[in-house]
Amino acid sequence: MEFLGLIWDQGIMRPMINALALLYHYLFLNYGLSIIVFTVIVRVLMIPLTVRQTRQMKKLQALQPRMKAIQDKYKDKKDSESRRAQSSESMALYREAGVNPIGCLGPMVIQMPIWIGFYRAIIRTMPTTPEGMANLSASFYAWNPASADVPFSRLFLGIDLADTVSQVYLPLNFVLPVLVGASMFITTKMSSTIAMDERQQSQQRIMQWMMPVMIGVFTYQFPAGLGIYILLSNIVGVFIQYFVGGKQPIELFGKLYLGTAETRAEAIAAKTELAERNQDNDNSDEEETTDDDSTSIHRQERTRGNRRRARNSRRRARRRRH
Amino acid sequence: MRPLLGARQIRRVLLASVLAIVSAVALTGCLNDLTPQGRWSAPVSDGNFIYVGNLDGVLVRIDAVSHAFDVNWLYPYELDGVRKKPNGLGAIYGAPVIQDGAVYAAGYTCAGSNCDGEVFSVSIDSGGLAWNSGSFPLRTKLVGQLQPTANGLLLIGTGPVDDEREPPGYLYAFSADPNAGRRVAWREPLDGEVWGEVAVDDATNTAYVGTSAGTLYAIDISEDDVPERVKWRYSSEGAITGPVVFHQGAIYFGDLASNFYRLNPKSQSLDWQFDAEAWVWAEGIPDDQKGAIYVSTLGGHIYALDISTGNPIWSTRIDGQVIGAPLLFDRVRNEFTQRVLAVPSGTEDVHVINVNDGQIIGTFPTDSAVKSAPVLINDFVYIHTLDGELKWYSPSDQILQGCRVLKDGATCE
């Protein structure tokens, strides 16, 4: 645990605190500006990851019909042997295409420690207690000229960046979480593939809504500086994703926004194909349902006939007794 | 009709929710950084008792001879039947002040940016509250130590109040007299927070106070009603968080730009400035016998500077930050007297340094960080450790003589 703590402190916290402080020193002693520039730098540094993620997404998208075929092949086979076979065929397919099915999560996973580190960096660079101030001195590299600028000015556009968003003035305390949630929604939307069946679609729908709502709610209790970082990071991320991903259109509430004529046409084609496939699935489901219905009608008729026969035989027996 | 979520999907949603909750808990765990801890309070004695602020922000006392903990003398408390039950202020950073049969101290706690501070006075004899600042709530931080003046005032600097209309700090002057008509004699707005102790020159009725904005103020404390209280200001290169010292007609202080200064109050100018390589927080200790002043830093440096020129005589370094003021005393060992400096380390132990050459010649083993000043009382060196214990040692050989847990008076394990 101590080793992990050391890695966290020396590998994430100290560089982050020093980078923020250095930016503060050179950006007119303005902490808000240093957060903005820091965010842009982090997102730019993550471009290679975003490119990789986009490539993986495209490959996954291309594999979807073949994956669906494998799923259909084992649709009615629930035994463990078949499940193993299905899983190994899927993995072979991923291997063949050079795709890691959870590779798309990379940037998201990397973002989490950055957020937590950033949260702590904001609190540690703007200490409110004597202990916090003394601890901050241990975080600075000896060469960092910003150590002489402490305490840093916490005000940016009238917001105290160390205060929680809930303490910021009205209506920004409500607007900021909403903007964070909305920008997160667009980011999640842009980084998800087109689902090939209803089950996947409903899963995606849940994830696309759940994460932004949760982050939006949490933002209300985050320091304002972190809220600004997440919002800006999402906005910059949308731009980067848009250009790195080949200017794909963004679909919001059933409408397509942005994109080139070509990419919009591709998206419409993909959606149409998906709709047709779903329609086919629905038809086959209906046929299965109809079969089931006729079977149950037969079963009901058989039951009714049995009951009638039983009633008649009971009546005959009673007459014989009389 | 098909259910909205399958069992597998429900499991995934639950897993995602658990992860989100764990992340939220990890994030909110960082809120400890916002809570003042205290435990920097140095002990003081009137000869009979030793008074100190404990880790819960309660002023307690132990007998100076028997070292018995006085369970009936504490503040603040709530009554549990007839028994006094500690009800801490949150954090007490400064050493208490003994004056006119009472002990004065200050403490505070914060919830977010809402802070609540209190200055109070407890009768030494009865343990009863002589007065407190309850009738005029100090919604601010009180970090520095109270400073008594010859004209019956108690001075303390404050931090900001969560109100845009208020200045970032004040210098408060309280009347120490329990029969005074008004408790707050006056207050002077400042350009930053005050965390350090105020220095007083009673001969000229001037108080010197440093702020986090890097300004040293010379403030007139002669009377209650003065049209312009600020006599003059000096701007340092960094924030002033440590105490200001007034000694032999000169002002000494350090800042967070790693400088240590000596000012001449008569000419209101800089005599000399020394680059200490790290933030200077602890009080500079003048030594007239050696013609030196000892300056320590948060980087663990200790310097002996020529008090008249600021030139370094020697320097040494210990492991850990120096926050509490070092103790200068004459160590008698085998009938041989040696002038030494006991320097508390923010990592562990109090190191004994020979002031002739800066050599580390011994250690008071504390097994814990020390951020308070060691104090010599009745032939023992008392050290309040960061884990809430009061330990006393023989000054000649640094051997531990006893220890009390300040929370409840129990003997340390």
Short mmCIF file of N, CA and C in Angstrom, two decimals, chain A residues 112 116 119-120 123-124 128-131 133-134 136-138 140 147-148 150-151 163 167 198-199 202-203 206 210 214 218 222 285, chain B residues 2 5 8-9 12 16 20 24 27 30-31 33-38 40 93 108 113 141 143 195 212 239 256 279 281 298 321 323:
data_model
loop_
_atom_site.label_atom_id
_atom_site.label_comp_id
_atom_site.label_asym_id
_atom_site.label_seq_id
_atom_site.Cartn_x
_atom_site.Cartn_y
_atom_site.Cartn_z
N MET A 112 -9.97 8.67 -15.24
CA MET A 112 -10.41 8.62 -13.85
C MET A 112 -9.31 9.03 -12.85
N ILE A 116 -9.33 12.32 -10.31
CA ILE A 116 -9.12 12.24 -8.86
C ILE A 116 -7.87 13.02 -8.48
N TYR A 119 -8.62 16.69 -8.68
CA TYR A 119 -9.44 17.08 -7.52
C TYR A 119 -8.54 17.35 -6.33
N ARG A 120 -7.63 16.41 -6.08
CA ARG A 120 -6.72 16.56 -4.95
C ARG A 120 -5.74 17.71 -5.18
N ILE A 123 -7.34 21.00 -4.32
CA ILE A 123 -7.44 21.20 -2.88
C ILE A 123 -6.06 21.47 -2.28
N ARG A 124 -5.06 20.75 -2.78
CA ARG A 124 -3.72 20.90 -2.19
C ARG A 124 -3.02 22.18 -2.61
N THR A 128 -6.53 25.55 2.83
CA THR A 128 -7.26 26.46 3.73
C THR A 128 -6.84 26.26 5.18
N THR A 129 -6.04 25.22 5.44
CA THR A 129 -5.60 24.95 6.80
C THR A 129 -4.08 25.11 6.89
N PRO A 130 -3.56 25.37 8.08
CA PRO A 130 -2.10 25.45 8.23
C PRO A 130 -1.41 24.15 7.81
N GLU A 131 -2.04 23.00 8.13
CA GLU A 131 -1.43 21.71 7.74
C GLU A 131 -1.33 21.61 6.22
N MET A 133 -1.15 23.98 4.08
CA MET A 133 -0.12 24.89 3.57
C MET A 133 1.26 24.26 3.75
N ALA A 134 1.50 23.69 4.93
CA ALA A 134 2.80 23.07 5.20
C ALA A 134 3.02 21.87 4.26
N LEU A 136 1.81 21.51 1.30
CA LEU A 136 2.02 21.98 -0.07
C LEU A 136 3.50 22.24 -0.33
N SER A 137 4.19 22.75 0.67
CA SER A 137 5.61 23.07 0.47
C SER A 137 6.40 21.83 0.10
N ALA A 138 5.95 20.67 0.63
CA ALA A 138 6.67 19.42 0.33
C ALA A 138 6.37 18.93 -1.09
N PHE A 140 6.25 20.87 -3.87
CA PHE A 140 6.92 21.64 -4.93
C PHE A 140 8.29 21.08 -5.25
N SER A 147 6.48 28.39 -6.28
CA SER A 147 6.34 28.16 -4.83
C SER A 147 6.35 29.50 -4.07
N ALA A 148 6.95 30.52 -4.69
CA ALA A 148 6.98 31.83 -4.03
C ALA A 148 5.65 32.58 -4.20
N VAL A 150 2.67 31.34 -3.55
CA VAL A 150 1.65 30.82 -2.62
C VAL A 150 1.35 31.89 -1.57
N PRO A 151 0.09 32.08 -1.15
CA PRO A 151 -1.12 31.37 -1.58
C PRO A 151 -1.64 31.87 -2.92
N ASP A 163 -14.09 26.46 -3.71
CA ASP A 163 -15.43 26.21 -3.15
C ASP A 163 -16.10 25.09 -3.94
N GLN A 167 -21.64 25.92 -3.65
CA GLN A 167 -21.45 27.21 -2.98
C GLN A 167 -21.29 28.37 -3.95
N GLU A 198 -31.27 -5.26 -30.26
CA GLU A 198 -32.03 -4.47 -29.29
C GLU A 198 -31.41 -4.49 -27.91
N ARG A 199 -30.88 -5.70 -27.54
CA ARG A 199 -30.29 -5.85 -26.21
C ARG A 199 -29.12 -4.86 -26.04
N SER A 202 -30.30 -1.27 -25.77
CA SER A 202 -30.84 -0.86 -24.46
C SER A 202 -29.70 -0.68 -23.45
N GLN A 203 -28.65 -1.56 -23.56
CA GLN A 203 -27.49 -1.40 -22.68
C GLN A 203 -26.82 -0.05 -22.91
N ILE A 206 -28.70 2.85 -21.53
CA ILE A 206 -28.54 3.01 -20.07
C ILE A 206 -27.21 3.70 -19.76
N MET A 210 -26.79 7.05 -17.84
CA MET A 210 -26.41 6.90 -16.44
C MET A 210 -25.16 7.71 -16.07
N MET A 214 -24.96 10.80 -13.43
CA MET A 214 -24.19 10.62 -12.20
C MET A 214 -23.10 11.69 -12.06
N PHE A 218 -22.70 14.46 -9.16
CA PHE A 218 -21.47 14.57 -8.34
C PHE A 218 -20.85 15.96 -8.46
N PHE A 222 -18.43 18.87 -6.24
CA PHE A 222 -17.00 18.99 -6.56
C PHE A 222 -16.55 20.43 -6.36
N ASP A 285 -39.68 -13.16 -34.72
CA ASP A 285 -40.20 -13.32 -33.35
C ASP A 285 -41.71 -13.50 -33.37
N ARG B 2 -41.66 -8.32 -22.93
CA ARG B 2 -40.30 -8.55 -22.46
C ARG B 2 -39.96 -7.55 -21.34
N LEU B 5 -35.26 -4.65 -18.36
CA LEU B 5 -33.88 -5.06 -18.13
C LEU B 5 -33.80 -6.54 -17.81
N ARG B 8 -28.86 -9.95 -16.48
CA ARG B 8 -27.48 -9.61 -16.76
C ARG B 8 -27.28 -8.08 -16.78
N GLN B 9 -28.29 -7.42 -17.39
CA GLN B 9 -28.19 -5.96 -17.47
C GLN B 9 -28.29 -5.33 -16.08
N ARG B 12 -25.06 -5.54 -14.45
CA ARG B 12 -24.11 -4.55 -14.97
C ARG B 12 -24.40 -3.16 -14.39
N ALA B 16 -21.85 -0.99 -12.15
CA ALA B 16 -21.48 0.38 -12.50
C ALA B 16 -21.81 1.33 -11.36
N ALA B 20 -19.26 3.63 -9.22
CA ALA B 20 -19.47 5.07 -9.11
C ALA B 20 -19.47 5.51 -7.66
N ALA B 24 -16.92 7.98 -5.74
CA ALA B 24 -17.40 9.17 -5.01
C ALA B 24 -16.84 9.19 -3.59
N LEU B 27 -13.30 10.18 -3.63
CA LEU B 27 -13.15 11.62 -3.83
C LEU B 27 -13.49 12.40 -2.57
N CYS B 30 -11.06 12.89 0.35
CA CYS B 30 -10.04 13.94 0.28
C CYS B 30 -10.45 15.16 1.10
N LEU B 31 -11.69 15.19 1.57
CA LEU B 31 -12.18 16.36 2.30
C LEU B 31 -11.43 16.57 3.61
N ASP B 33 -8.51 17.09 3.92
CA ASP B 33 -7.56 18.17 3.67
C ASP B 33 -8.14 19.53 4.04
N LEU B 34 -9.45 19.61 4.17
CA LEU B 34 -10.09 20.89 4.44
C LEU B 34 -10.36 21.12 5.92
N THR B 35 -10.10 20.10 6.75
CA THR B 35 -10.41 20.22 8.17
C THR B 35 -9.15 20.56 8.97
N PRO B 36 -9.21 21.65 9.76
CA PRO B 36 -8.03 21.98 10.57
C PRO B 36 -7.81 20.93 11.66
N GLN B 37 -6.56 20.53 11.86
CA GLN B 37 -6.26 19.47 12.81
C GLN B 37 -5.72 19.99 14.15
N GLY B 38 -5.04 21.14 14.12
CA GLY B 38 -4.45 21.66 15.36
C GLY B 38 -3.23 20.85 15.75
N TRP B 40 -0.60 21.85 17.20
CA TRP B 40 0.65 22.58 17.12
C TRP B 40 0.85 23.41 18.39
N TYR B 93 -4.10 25.91 17.71
CA TYR B 93 -2.74 25.91 17.17
C TYR B 93 -1.75 26.65 18.08
N TYR B 108 -10.46 27.15 16.68
CA TYR B 108 -11.50 27.28 15.65
C TYR B 108 -11.73 25.95 14.95
N SER B 113 -16.15 26.44 3.89
CA SER B 113 -15.56 27.77 4.10
C SER B 113 -16.20 28.49 5.29
N LYS B 141 -10.87 31.96 11.05
CA LYS B 141 -9.81 31.08 11.56
C LYS B 141 -8.97 31.84 12.58
N VAL B 143 -5.45 31.06 14.03
CA VAL B 143 -4.32 30.14 13.98
C VAL B 143 -3.20 30.59 14.91
N TRP B 195 -1.78 34.13 10.15
CA TRP B 195 -1.63 32.81 10.78
C TRP B 195 -0.55 32.82 11.86
N SER B 212 -0.83 36.98 4.81
CA SER B 212 -0.60 36.06 3.70
C SER B 212 -0.46 36.80 2.37
N ALA B 239 4.27 35.37 1.00
CA ALA B 239 3.29 35.40 2.09
C ALA B 239 3.98 35.20 3.43
N LEU B 256 7.08 32.90 2.53
CA LEU B 256 6.98 31.71 1.68
C LEU B 256 7.73 31.87 0.36
N TRP B 279 10.58 27.52 2.31
CA TRP B 279 9.64 28.38 3.05
C TRP B 279 10.06 28.50 4.52
N TRP B 281 8.73 29.24 8.13
CA TRP B 281 7.48 29.29 8.89
C TRP B 281 7.79 29.50 10.39
N LEU B 298 10.89 24.95 6.17
CA LEU B 298 10.07 23.76 5.91
C LEU B 298 10.86 22.73 5.11
N GLN B 321 10.04 18.87 8.14
CA GLN B 321 9.79 20.31 8.16
C GLN B 321 9.95 20.86 9.58
N ILE B 323 8.36 23.53 11.84
CA ILE B 323 7.21 24.43 11.97
C ILE B 323 7.20 25.08 13.37
#
